């Protein structure tokens, strides 16, 4: 049985000799060793450490003896908190939106991030693994692995196999415990929340998809609102704009799924209106009880210790007033104009609010506070001492359909700003000498549901008296058949040119079969791909596989697979090759296409080819094989154009954009195949 040997594999790796292995130049350990250590430290997070060496380090390592680039300041601060018994106890829920709990998690993150060699990083991970709250520890480890130079090639195991209770319903978790206690290997079928009498159940496959949940939490790990340039080694380029864009894309994709299921696009929530749709998560914390429910048709109430409803209305009014005036006011009274292409970046920082916000004391934190306000509506005054709601965790937030209503509300605020900008002119859009002649798809676009299985072994408690047995969950998930897009482009210039190819699609009709105008369609456009290519003189025939889309990534290997690959590399002294998974930022590749309909659903597809030499913020983009859609390793975004260009601004006259030769559009149907 696979699961029975996992601890044995993890433990055995500690005794494999490293003869012949190339040590990483940064940190003094090979990639395989680092992957092994991260695997080991996250395996059975609520139990004992399996790896003998790391288990010994957990008792013998002294964090104050490590090597740090901050002189040990972070380590001393965390050790003082530990010794003063101020840290959150183990076996207690953790939420990043809880200020004190976030501070504690980031204290450990700082210790790991400032570690300058692998012995220090691994020693601290082992030491604090057995002393800190498990949720805080997991968050700190994931954030540190994402951002530390020591862990550039480490692939994090899927969170749904590290903390499975956050990704499936309580019935599945209870079934896992029964299997462990009865020593019965089992695969448990996981159902989506709700019943067929609830129309929202039709799109539960989207918000409750574990890949979607993982995408959401991963993005917020890569672009955290707490990121402070004063303590980090780089500035995250266009972070506020990326915050807008990723949530805008989630919102328009959710609307496309709703139209695929004969539902109207989602309406926005508002503070002085009724929350029409309730939600019962049917999900439980590992420790701390069940996630609270929210009934239908409730009004927003003040949440004790968080905010009053009128506070949220005031913050919204201040932000919308700034959009109308075209500027924000800084802490020092300075005028910060947003009437340009970069204004969306400042607006995103303000709405989130991240540490980049120019005046959080005045404009507040609309997004983060809104998540807590909505998440607490089941127990706004703490009468029942309920734990945080699903909206207070990035892992679980998209499970609640109200998440998309909340973000439609914020998306409409962003649109107010975008619509205030001057539309692009023909001169802005033209790419001299370049014309797109046509686009075709290699095959019919088809989606279907497939069964996906993942391990639940880490969902149950561990004990030396009861051995592990294989326990897994099986869930239906949306996927599509692979396809290739073929684009014919003519370069009439007398020299090669670098081009940026941008591909979008939006539903052609609303739920009443009324065709969307170009201006409405472009705001609801799903970004399908963006890539750079060198165009030779004359005809160019570009083929692009759906597997290569810059907005998607493949599934992360299972925890068991990552363990096996690391142990094989350690045993053989070979290099560990996980390059395909070094970035997990994008949507699951299988979500590239919306579900569509059995009879076919019409989508309008547009291709826009722009001047890559003018667009590119870094060199060699047409030769790059690394995932760079959301940013390069140093935090710089590779494309100078705004996210969603050229569809990000209002279009008063469709002919202005459709009339340039470097723009081309066509219609295509997406078919959903039942029972495949």
XYZ file of C-alpha atoms in Angstrom:
676
model
C 0.000 0.000 0.000
C 1.434 3.375 -1.043
C 0.468 5.266 2.057
C 2.027 2.730 4.404
C 5.491 3.429 3.066
C 5.400 7.234 2.999
C 6.845 7.730 6.451
C 9.383 5.015 5.710
C 10.402 6.782 2.507
C 10.699 10.122 4.275
C 12.716 8.625 7.085
C 14.948 6.539 4.850
C 16.019 9.548 2.822
C 17.822 10.906 5.851
C 20.347 8.077 5.638
C 20.925 8.190 1.880
C 24.468 9.379 1.152
C 24.714 12.519 -0.912
C 27.838 11.361 -2.765
C 27.928 12.736 -6.272
C 25.068 15.173 -5.706
C 25.488 18.758 -6.759
C 24.860 20.996 -3.756
C 22.838 24.075 -4.505
C 25.081 27.129 -4.725
C 22.575 28.972 -2.596
C 22.047 27.439 0.787
C 24.450 24.476 0.718
C 21.922 21.717 -0.077
C 20.707 20.076 -3.263
C 17.271 20.730 -4.677
C 16.357 17.129 -3.870
C 17.367 17.579 -0.227
C 15.396 20.794 0.074
C 12.346 19.171 -1.516
C 12.704 16.213 0.864
C 12.910 18.490 3.908
C 9.894 20.574 2.906
C 7.931 17.390 2.191
C 8.891 15.990 5.582
C 8.077 19.135 7.521
C 4.576 19.355 5.992
C 3.716 15.655 6.187
C 1.163 14.922 8.935
C 1.287 18.474 10.193
C -0.703 17.621 13.332
C 1.460 14.620 14.196
C 5.119 13.925 14.837
C 7.891 14.593 12.332
C 8.753 11.387 10.447
C 12.243 12.290 9.300
C 14.778 11.298 12.037
C 17.167 14.157 11.316
C 14.457 16.839 11.310
C 12.867 15.271 14.375
C 16.178 15.555 16.198
C 16.589 19.152 14.996
C 13.173 19.988 16.411
C 14.629 19.309 19.879
C 18.252 20.366 19.479
C 18.302 23.310 17.053
C 18.779 26.748 18.581
C 17.217 29.466 16.381
C 19.536 32.043 17.933
C 22.552 30.156 16.577
C 21.435 30.385 12.938
C 22.788 32.532 10.138
C 20.619 35.489 9.103
C 20.866 38.542 6.913
C 19.040 40.651 9.525
C 21.528 39.866 12.281
C 19.062 37.509 13.987
C 16.538 40.240 14.848
C 13.581 38.170 13.588
C 14.706 35.051 15.432
C 15.141 36.893 18.712
C 11.713 38.491 18.390
C 9.948 35.175 17.773
C 11.871 33.382 20.518
C 10.854 36.079 23.000
C 7.198 35.621 22.046
C 7.599 31.854 22.445
C 9.376 32.064 25.791
C 6.836 34.589 27.078
C 4.090 32.100 26.106
C 2.332 34.659 23.955
C 1.927 32.496 20.848
C -1.377 30.905 19.836
C -1.736 27.381 21.185
C -1.630 24.362 18.896
C -4.823 22.609 17.752
C -6.689 25.882 17.304
C -8.094 27.453 14.136
C -5.985 30.021 12.277
C -7.146 32.855 10.022
C -4.895 35.235 8.131
C -7.518 37.947 8.660
C -7.023 37.691 12.421
C -4.476 40.437 13.066
C -2.617 38.790 15.929
C -2.539 35.358 14.313
C -1.237 36.880 11.085
C 1.489 38.694 13.011
C 2.628 35.434 14.594
C 2.693 33.594 11.274
C 4.698 36.431 9.724
C 7.173 36.361 12.607
C 8.060 32.820 11.574
C 8.013 33.816 7.912
C 10.559 36.540 8.698
C 12.833 34.041 10.471
C 12.736 31.686 7.489
C 13.013 34.447 4.899
C 16.080 35.940 6.592
C 17.822 32.558 6.887
C 20.910 32.578 4.690
C 21.671 28.854 4.496
C 19.633 25.669 4.340
C 20.757 24.373 7.743
C 19.262 27.480 9.334
C 16.063 27.334 7.276
C 15.468 23.623 7.913
C 16.465 23.886 11.579
C 13.983 26.692 12.196
C 11.260 24.838 10.309
C 11.772 21.745 12.463
C 12.070 23.688 15.723
C 8.916 25.761 15.277
C 6.926 22.944 13.685
C 6.515 21.337 17.127
C 5.999 24.623 19.022
C 3.734 26.860 16.954
C 0.101 26.671 15.959
C -0.192 24.358 12.972
C -2.159 26.788 10.807
C 0.288 29.614 11.444
C 3.163 27.248 10.736
C 1.755 26.015 7.411
C 1.089 29.563 6.228
C 4.611 30.704 7.181
C 6.223 27.712 5.445
C 4.213 28.216 2.256
C 4.904 31.953 2.174
C 8.618 31.420 2.843
C 9.003 28.718 0.182
C 7.235 30.977 -2.329
C 9.466 33.978 -1.606
C 12.817 32.730 -0.269
C 15.824 32.557 -2.599
C 16.769 29.321 -0.866
C 13.660 27.555 -2.170
C 13.413 28.729 -5.782
C 13.151 25.141 -7.061
C 11.048 23.636 -4.291
C 7.522 22.597 -5.278
C 4.993 22.902 -2.496
C 2.695 19.903 -2.050
C -0.960 20.604 -2.833
C -2.646 22.257 0.121
C -5.689 20.021 -0.295
C -3.473 17.091 0.739
C -1.723 18.992 3.558
C -4.875 20.404 5.193
C -7.686 18.423 3.510
C -10.362 19.555 5.949
C -10.353 23.006 4.308
C -11.108 21.554 0.879
C -13.893 19.023 1.370
C -17.082 18.559 3.336
C -17.395 17.228 6.878
C -19.043 13.981 5.770
C -15.923 13.056 3.813
C -13.692 13.889 6.783
C -15.851 11.763 9.084
C -15.632 8.924 6.576
C -11.848 9.247 6.612
C -11.773 8.906 10.414
C -13.978 5.827 10.228
C -11.655 4.260 7.660
C -8.635 4.943 9.863
C -10.278 3.516 12.980
C -11.554 0.394 11.221
C -8.326 0.005 9.222
C -10.284 -0.087 5.985
C -8.831 1.321 2.799
C -11.454 3.521 1.178
C -12.119 6.046 -1.573
C -14.901 8.419 -0.520
C -17.060 10.187 -3.102
C -17.202 13.905 -2.320
C -20.330 15.859 -3.252
C -20.659 19.584 -3.729
C -22.440 21.693 -1.109
C -26.198 22.135 -1.327
C -28.968 20.346 -3.204
C -30.540 20.400 -6.658
C -33.308 22.637 -5.315
C -30.678 25.376 -5.005
C -29.878 26.900 -8.434
C -26.404 27.826 -7.138
C -25.643 24.098 -7.031
C -25.342 24.194 -10.829
C -22.101 26.170 -10.562
C -20.755 24.676 -7.318
C -18.196 22.756 -9.405
C -16.460 26.091 -10.049
C -16.291 27.751 -6.629
C -15.734 24.475 -4.739
C -13.139 23.069 -7.124
C -9.997 22.289 -5.126
C -7.835 23.554 -7.988
C -9.729 26.843 -7.978
C -9.356 27.086 -4.196
C -5.628 26.396 -4.548
C -5.290 29.036 -7.286
C -6.918 31.649 -5.062
C -4.752 30.990 -2.027
C -1.585 30.682 -4.151
C -2.151 34.060 -5.774
C -2.541 35.673 -2.363
C 0.674 33.971 -1.225
C 2.583 35.347 -4.218
C 1.053 38.831 -3.910
C 0.322 39.148 -0.174
C -1.378 42.263 1.114
C 1.100 42.325 4.028
C 4.176 42.578 1.765
C 6.323 45.464 2.994
C 9.161 46.670 0.764
C 10.995 47.952 3.825
C 11.525 44.361 5.002
C 11.751 42.544 1.646
C 14.366 42.565 -1.068
C 12.201 43.832 -3.925
C 9.079 45.747 -4.844
C 6.247 43.720 -6.349
C 5.546 45.455 -9.624
C 1.907 46.410 -10.298
C 0.599 44.467 -7.314
C -2.565 46.539 -6.972
C -3.386 46.178 -10.651
C -2.795 42.437 -10.460
C -5.166 42.281 -7.482
C -7.842 43.903 -9.631
C -7.139 41.698 -12.634
C -7.089 38.293 -10.971
C -10.371 38.928 -9.155
C -11.920 40.482 -12.249
C -11.062 37.326 -14.161
C -12.552 35.115 -11.433
C -15.736 37.180 -11.594
C -16.156 37.081 -15.379
C -15.295 33.398 -15.494
C -17.930 32.711 -12.845
C -20.477 34.621 -14.943
C -19.520 32.534 -17.981
C -20.105 29.370 -15.947
C -23.496 30.730 -14.850
C -24.500 31.410 -18.451
C -23.321 27.886 -19.285
C -25.907 26.656 -16.764
C -28.816 28.923 -17.770
C -28.293 31.330 -14.864
C -28.074 35.118 -15.068
C -24.739 36.793 -14.334
C -24.241 37.360 -10.637
C -25.532 40.534 -9.010
C -23.358 42.628 -6.725
C -23.710 42.683 -2.976
C -24.223 45.985 -1.244
C -23.980 47.070 2.357
C -27.478 48.531 2.617
C -29.199 45.724 0.707
C -30.297 42.183 1.525
C -27.890 39.243 1.211
C -30.336 37.076 -0.703
C -28.311 33.894 -0.986
C -27.440 32.039 2.210
C -24.748 29.401 2.427
C -24.211 26.264 4.498
C -20.557 25.233 4.062
C -20.894 21.657 5.442
C -17.200 22.042 6.198
C -15.308 21.711 9.464
C -12.080 22.922 10.969
C -9.531 20.315 11.985
C -9.868 21.801 15.463
C -12.446 24.433 16.303
C -15.809 23.167 15.118
C -17.808 23.710 11.949
C -17.659 26.675 9.616
C -20.710 28.871 10.378
C -23.693 29.062 8.029
C -25.614 32.094 6.796
C -29.394 31.952 6.156
C -31.133 33.414 3.100
C -32.371 36.995 3.029
C -30.418 38.640 5.830
C -29.337 42.236 6.100
C -25.747 43.163 6.834
C -25.206 43.752 10.530
C -22.376 45.523 12.313
C -19.668 43.049 13.303
C -18.341 43.622 16.800
C -14.642 44.411 16.838
C -14.438 44.615 13.023
C -16.566 47.376 11.494
C -19.986 48.901 11.328
C -22.060 48.798 8.163
C -21.940 52.586 7.965
C -18.120 52.413 8.109
C -18.129 50.311 4.935
C -20.460 52.782 3.211
C -18.163 55.659 4.223
C -15.051 53.879 2.885
C -16.796 53.105 -0.383
C -17.923 56.729 -0.684
C -14.389 58.021 -0.132
C -12.978 55.681 -2.783
C -15.653 56.478 -5.353
C -15.192 60.180 -4.648
C -11.481 59.786 -5.396
C -12.319 58.038 -8.684
C -14.688 60.861 -9.647
C -12.031 63.475 -8.856
C -9.277 61.476 -10.521
C -6.902 61.454 -7.569
C -6.253 60.053 -4.104
C -4.950 62.088 -1.207
C -1.785 60.741 0.407
C -1.013 60.619 4.119
C 0.926 63.841 3.759
C -1.857 65.591 1.872
C -0.228 65.071 -1.516
C -2.368 64.663 -4.640
C -1.882 61.261 -6.321
C -3.399 61.265 -9.792
C -5.074 58.112 -11.090
C -6.166 59.491 -14.469
C -3.678 57.387 -16.409
C -2.798 53.777 -17.188
C -1.154 53.319 -13.774
C -4.073 54.623 -11.737
C -5.598 51.152 -11.534
C -2.500 50.009 -9.628
C -3.016 52.627 -6.922
C -6.755 51.916 -6.788
C -6.071 48.192 -6.322
C -3.690 48.901 -3.454
C -6.318 51.116 -1.807
C -9.247 48.722 -2.190
C -7.371 45.630 -0.959
C -5.765 47.437 1.120
C -2.137 46.417 0.922
C 0.834 48.062 2.590
C 1.279 49.912 -0.713
C -1.890 51.934 -0.095
C -0.996 55.644 0.019
C -3.451 56.437 2.835
C -4.983 53.404 4.594
C -5.982 55.503 7.601
C -8.436 57.439 5.447
C -9.432 54.965 2.704
C -9.400 51.915 4.941
C -9.221 48.304 3.789
C -12.407 47.739 1.838
C -11.598 44.256 0.522
C -10.087 42.658 3.594
C -12.673 44.130 5.953
C -15.464 43.108 3.581
C -14.319 39.484 3.694
C -14.538 39.490 7.490
C -17.843 41.401 7.544
C -19.489 38.933 5.173
C -17.848 35.930 6.801
C -19.194 36.874 10.237
C -22.832 37.478 9.295
C -23.752 34.099 10.795
C -22.629 35.332 14.235
C -21.900 39.074 13.944
C -21.902 39.786 17.677
C -20.046 36.666 18.817
C -23.080 35.388 20.664
C -22.324 31.770 19.780
C -18.509 32.016 19.783
C -18.375 30.587 16.262
C -15.033 30.315 14.465
C -14.322 32.425 11.339
C -16.474 31.864 8.238
C -15.284 30.568 4.873
C -14.781 34.126 3.596
C -12.000 34.557 6.174
C -9.729 32.000 4.517
C -8.384 32.233 0.980
C -8.548 28.418 0.811
C -12.304 28.352 1.350
C -13.591 31.780 0.215
C -14.703 30.836 -3.308
C -16.888 28.042 -1.907
C -19.451 30.674 -0.882
C -21.324 32.060 -3.939
C -21.456 35.381 -2.078
C -17.693 35.630 -2.715
C -18.418 36.379 -6.371
C -21.185 38.838 -5.458
C -18.783 40.632 -3.147
C -16.157 40.813 -5.876
C -18.716 41.898 -8.482
C -19.379 44.834 -6.126
C -15.682 45.725 -6.029
C -15.254 44.980 -9.734
C -17.901 47.581 -10.518
C -15.932 50.152 -8.513
C -12.840 49.309 -10.560
C -14.923 49.696 -13.714
C -15.936 53.207 -12.686
C -12.267 54.132 -12.752
C -11.509 52.314 -16.001
C -14.505 53.896 -17.714
C -13.296 57.353 -16.631
C -10.188 56.991 -18.787
C -10.027 58.185 -22.389
C -10.714 55.320 -24.840
C -7.854 54.112 -27.003
C -7.529 55.790 -30.375
C -6.752 54.102 -33.665
C -3.192 55.383 -33.345
C -2.887 53.769 -29.903
C -3.958 50.408 -31.264
C -2.255 50.106 -34.654
C 0.766 47.867 -35.227
C 2.170 49.198 -38.472
C 2.664 46.605 -41.197
C 1.151 43.715 -39.245
C -2.234 42.142 -39.990
C -4.044 39.140 -38.561
C -5.540 37.167 -41.450
C -7.438 34.476 -39.559
C -7.740 32.174 -36.559
C -8.907 28.565 -36.464
C -9.163 25.823 -33.855
C -7.704 22.381 -34.411
C -10.811 20.573 -33.204
C -14.250 21.108 -31.719
C -14.048 22.709 -28.277
C -15.439 20.221 -25.774
C -15.638 20.099 -21.988
C -16.649 17.249 -19.677
C -16.414 16.209 -16.054
C -13.766 13.784 -14.860
C -13.191 12.080 -11.532
C -10.175 13.259 -9.595
C -8.758 11.424 -6.616
C -6.607 12.899 -3.871
C -5.260 11.670 -0.554
C -6.999 12.209 2.784
C -4.310 10.562 4.886
C -3.324 13.903 6.402
C -6.939 14.632 7.345
C -6.958 12.131 10.225
C -4.992 12.038 13.462
C -1.893 9.903 13.695
C -1.025 7.401 16.380
C 1.667 4.769 16.756
C -0.969 2.178 17.703
C -2.980 2.479 14.491
C -1.237 2.191 11.138
C -2.102 4.307 8.126
C -4.367 2.891 5.452
C -5.002 4.375 2.001
C -7.791 6.932 2.341
C -8.739 9.208 -0.528
C -11.530 11.413 -1.818
C -12.929 11.299 -5.313
C -14.572 14.403 -6.744
C -15.948 15.443 -10.123
C -14.135 18.321 -11.773
C -14.512 20.222 -15.021
C -11.935 19.714 -17.750
C -11.695 20.087 -21.511
C -10.127 18.322 -24.452
C -6.813 19.801 -25.541
C -6.869 22.004 -28.607
C -4.524 24.108 -30.701
C -5.193 27.623 -31.912
C -3.808 28.461 -35.341
C -3.231 32.125 -36.158
C -2.207 33.466 -39.563
C -0.333 36.773 -39.337
C 1.233 38.784 -42.141
C 4.252 41.001 -41.500
C 4.528 43.520 -44.331
C 7.538 45.255 -42.785
C 10.959 44.785 -44.363
C 12.344 43.344 -41.110
C 11.444 40.885 -38.376
C 9.283 42.253 -35.597
C 8.599 41.145 -32.045
C 4.874 40.742 -31.399
C 2.663 40.251 -28.370
C -0.285 37.982 -29.131
C -3.315 38.535 -26.874
C -6.331 36.218 -27.015
C -9.695 36.811 -25.325
C -13.172 35.283 -25.425
C -16.555 36.255 -24.014
C -20.047 34.746 -24.127
C -21.811 36.101 -27.204
C -25.302 36.130 -25.672
C -26.838 36.783 -22.274
C -29.295 34.388 -20.621
C -32.145 35.814 -22.728
C -30.145 35.221 -25.917
C -29.618 38.945 -26.395
C -26.218 39.614 -27.920
C -23.787 41.524 -25.729
C -22.606 44.808 -27.190
C -18.904 45.014 -27.912
C -18.415 47.320 -24.939
C -20.194 44.949 -22.543
C -18.504 41.924 -24.059
C -15.003 43.324 -23.770
C -15.503 44.012 -20.020
C -16.605 40.391 -19.588
C -13.748 39.039 -21.700
C -11.936 35.967 -20.407
C -8.211 36.179 -21.013
C -7.262 32.947 -22.788
C -3.588 33.502 -23.467
C -0.789 36.002 -23.970
C 2.595 35.241 -25.484
C 5.438 36.839 -27.408
C 6.618 35.698 -30.852
C 9.040 36.947 -33.506
C 7.336 37.521 -36.865
C 9.369 37.071 -40.025
C 8.617 38.944 -43.234
C 5.542 37.774 -45.115
C 3.175 35.078 -43.903
C 3.525 33.638 -40.407
C 1.552 30.607 -39.255
C 1.460 30.523 -35.458
C 0.236 27.469 -33.565
C -0.408 27.597 -29.842
C -1.421 24.630 -27.721
C -4.019 25.130 -25.002
C -1.544 23.412 -22.658
C 0.807 26.386 -23.004
C -1.631 29.115 -22.016
C 0.086 31.756 -19.908
C -2.950 32.095 -17.639
C -3.023 28.434 -16.582
C -0.736 25.871 -14.973
C -0.789 22.067 -14.775
C -1.945 20.273 -11.653
C 0.678 20.125 -8.918
C 1.911 16.537 -8.384
C 0.381 14.706 -5.455
C 2.125 14.781 -2.082
C 3.028 11.109 -2.536
C 4.489 11.813 -5.985
C 6.639 14.693 -4.685
C 7.950 12.466 -1.892
C 8.802 9.654 -4.309
C 10.544 11.968 -6.781
C 12.654 13.577 -4.048
C 13.644 10.229 -2.536
C 14.549 8.781 -5.947
C 16.803 11.756 -6.648
C 18.449 11.459 -3.231
C 18.982 7.722 -3.620
C 20.533 7.983 -7.062
C 22.423 11.206 -6.553
C 20.666 12.660 -9.596
C 19.151 16.065 -10.186
C 15.533 16.641 -9.270
C 13.537 17.933 -12.226
C 10.264 19.608 -11.303
C 10.649 22.666 -13.512
C 7.141 22.374 -14.917
C 5.719 23.024 -11.445
C 8.040 25.742 -10.112
C 5.219 28.248 -10.524
C 1.677 27.301 -9.555
C 0.196 30.775 -9.936
C -2.266 30.253 -12.756
C -5.717 28.769 -12.993
C -5.886 24.996 -13.449
C -5.302 24.355 -17.153
C -8.536 22.371 -17.327
C -10.448 25.583 -16.477
C -9.216 27.415 -19.584
C -12.597 26.874 -21.249
C -15.936 27.592 -19.561
C -18.303 24.628 -19.358
C -20.438 25.554 -22.354
C -23.666 23.750 -23.220
C -24.607 20.367 -24.661
C -26.023 22.069 -27.754
C -23.008 24.379 -27.934
C -22.534 27.818 -26.396
C -21.433 30.737 -28.562
C -18.308 32.645 -27.613
C -16.796 35.634 -29.356
C -13.024 35.174 -29.719
C -10.674 38.076 -30.443
C -6.974 38.107 -31.236
C -4.994 41.311 -30.910
C -1.339 41.470 -31.966
C 0.610 44.420 -30.622
C 4.168 45.702 -30.858
C 6.186 43.381 -28.589
C 9.239 45.656 -28.627
C 7.124 48.480 -27.242
C 5.212 46.228 -24.845
C 8.057 44.226 -23.333
C 9.445 45.325 -19.979
C 12.194 42.692 -20.063
C 14.301 41.256 -22.864
C 13.984 37.881 -24.558
C 10.273 37.353 -23.932
C 9.801 35.466 -27.217
C 12.449 32.945 -26.125
C 11.276 32.578 -22.536
C 9.951 29.200 -21.452
C 9.239 30.243 -17.873
C 5.855 31.201 -16.539
C 5.879 34.978 -16.607
C 2.279 36.089 -16.998
C 1.986 37.252 -13.393
C 5.519 38.552 -13.078
C 9.183 37.665 -13.229
C 11.236 36.276 -10.359
C 12.439 39.723 -9.311
C 8.857 40.949 -9.031
C 8.890 42.900 -12.317
C 5.898 42.472 -14.603
C 7.011 41.602 -18.165
C 4.358 43.559 -20.099
C 4.237 47.362 -20.080
C 0.646 47.444 -21.267
C -2.227 47.421 -18.766
C -3.758 44.095 -17.788
C -6.456 43.224 -20.295
C -5.140 45.616 -22.969
C -6.678 46.618 -25.359
C -10.063 45.627 -23.847
C -9.479 47.300 -20.484
C -10.926 50.682 -21.502
C -14.429 51.496 -22.673
C -15.111 51.238 -26.391
C -17.494 53.946 -27.584
C -17.198 52.915 -31.230
C -16.397 49.286 -32.010
C -15.076 50.256 -35.434
C -12.046 51.953 -33.888
C -10.674 48.668 -32.572
C -12.109 46.256 -35.146
C -10.871 48.470 -37.933
C -7.141 48.007 -37.275
C -5.447 45.207 -39.218
C -3.778 43.703 -36.140
C -7.203 42.819 -34.667
C -9.279 39.813 -35.686
C -12.406 38.200 -34.299
C -14.496 35.112 -34.880
C -17.202 33.074 -33.169
C -16.790 29.581 -31.795
C -19.003 27.156 -29.899
C -18.054 25.328 -26.697
C -19.821 21.992 -26.268
C -20.311 20.200 -22.978
C -20.329 16.416 -23.213
C -22.470 14.787 -20.543
C -21.446 11.539 -18.882
C -17.966 11.315 -20.388
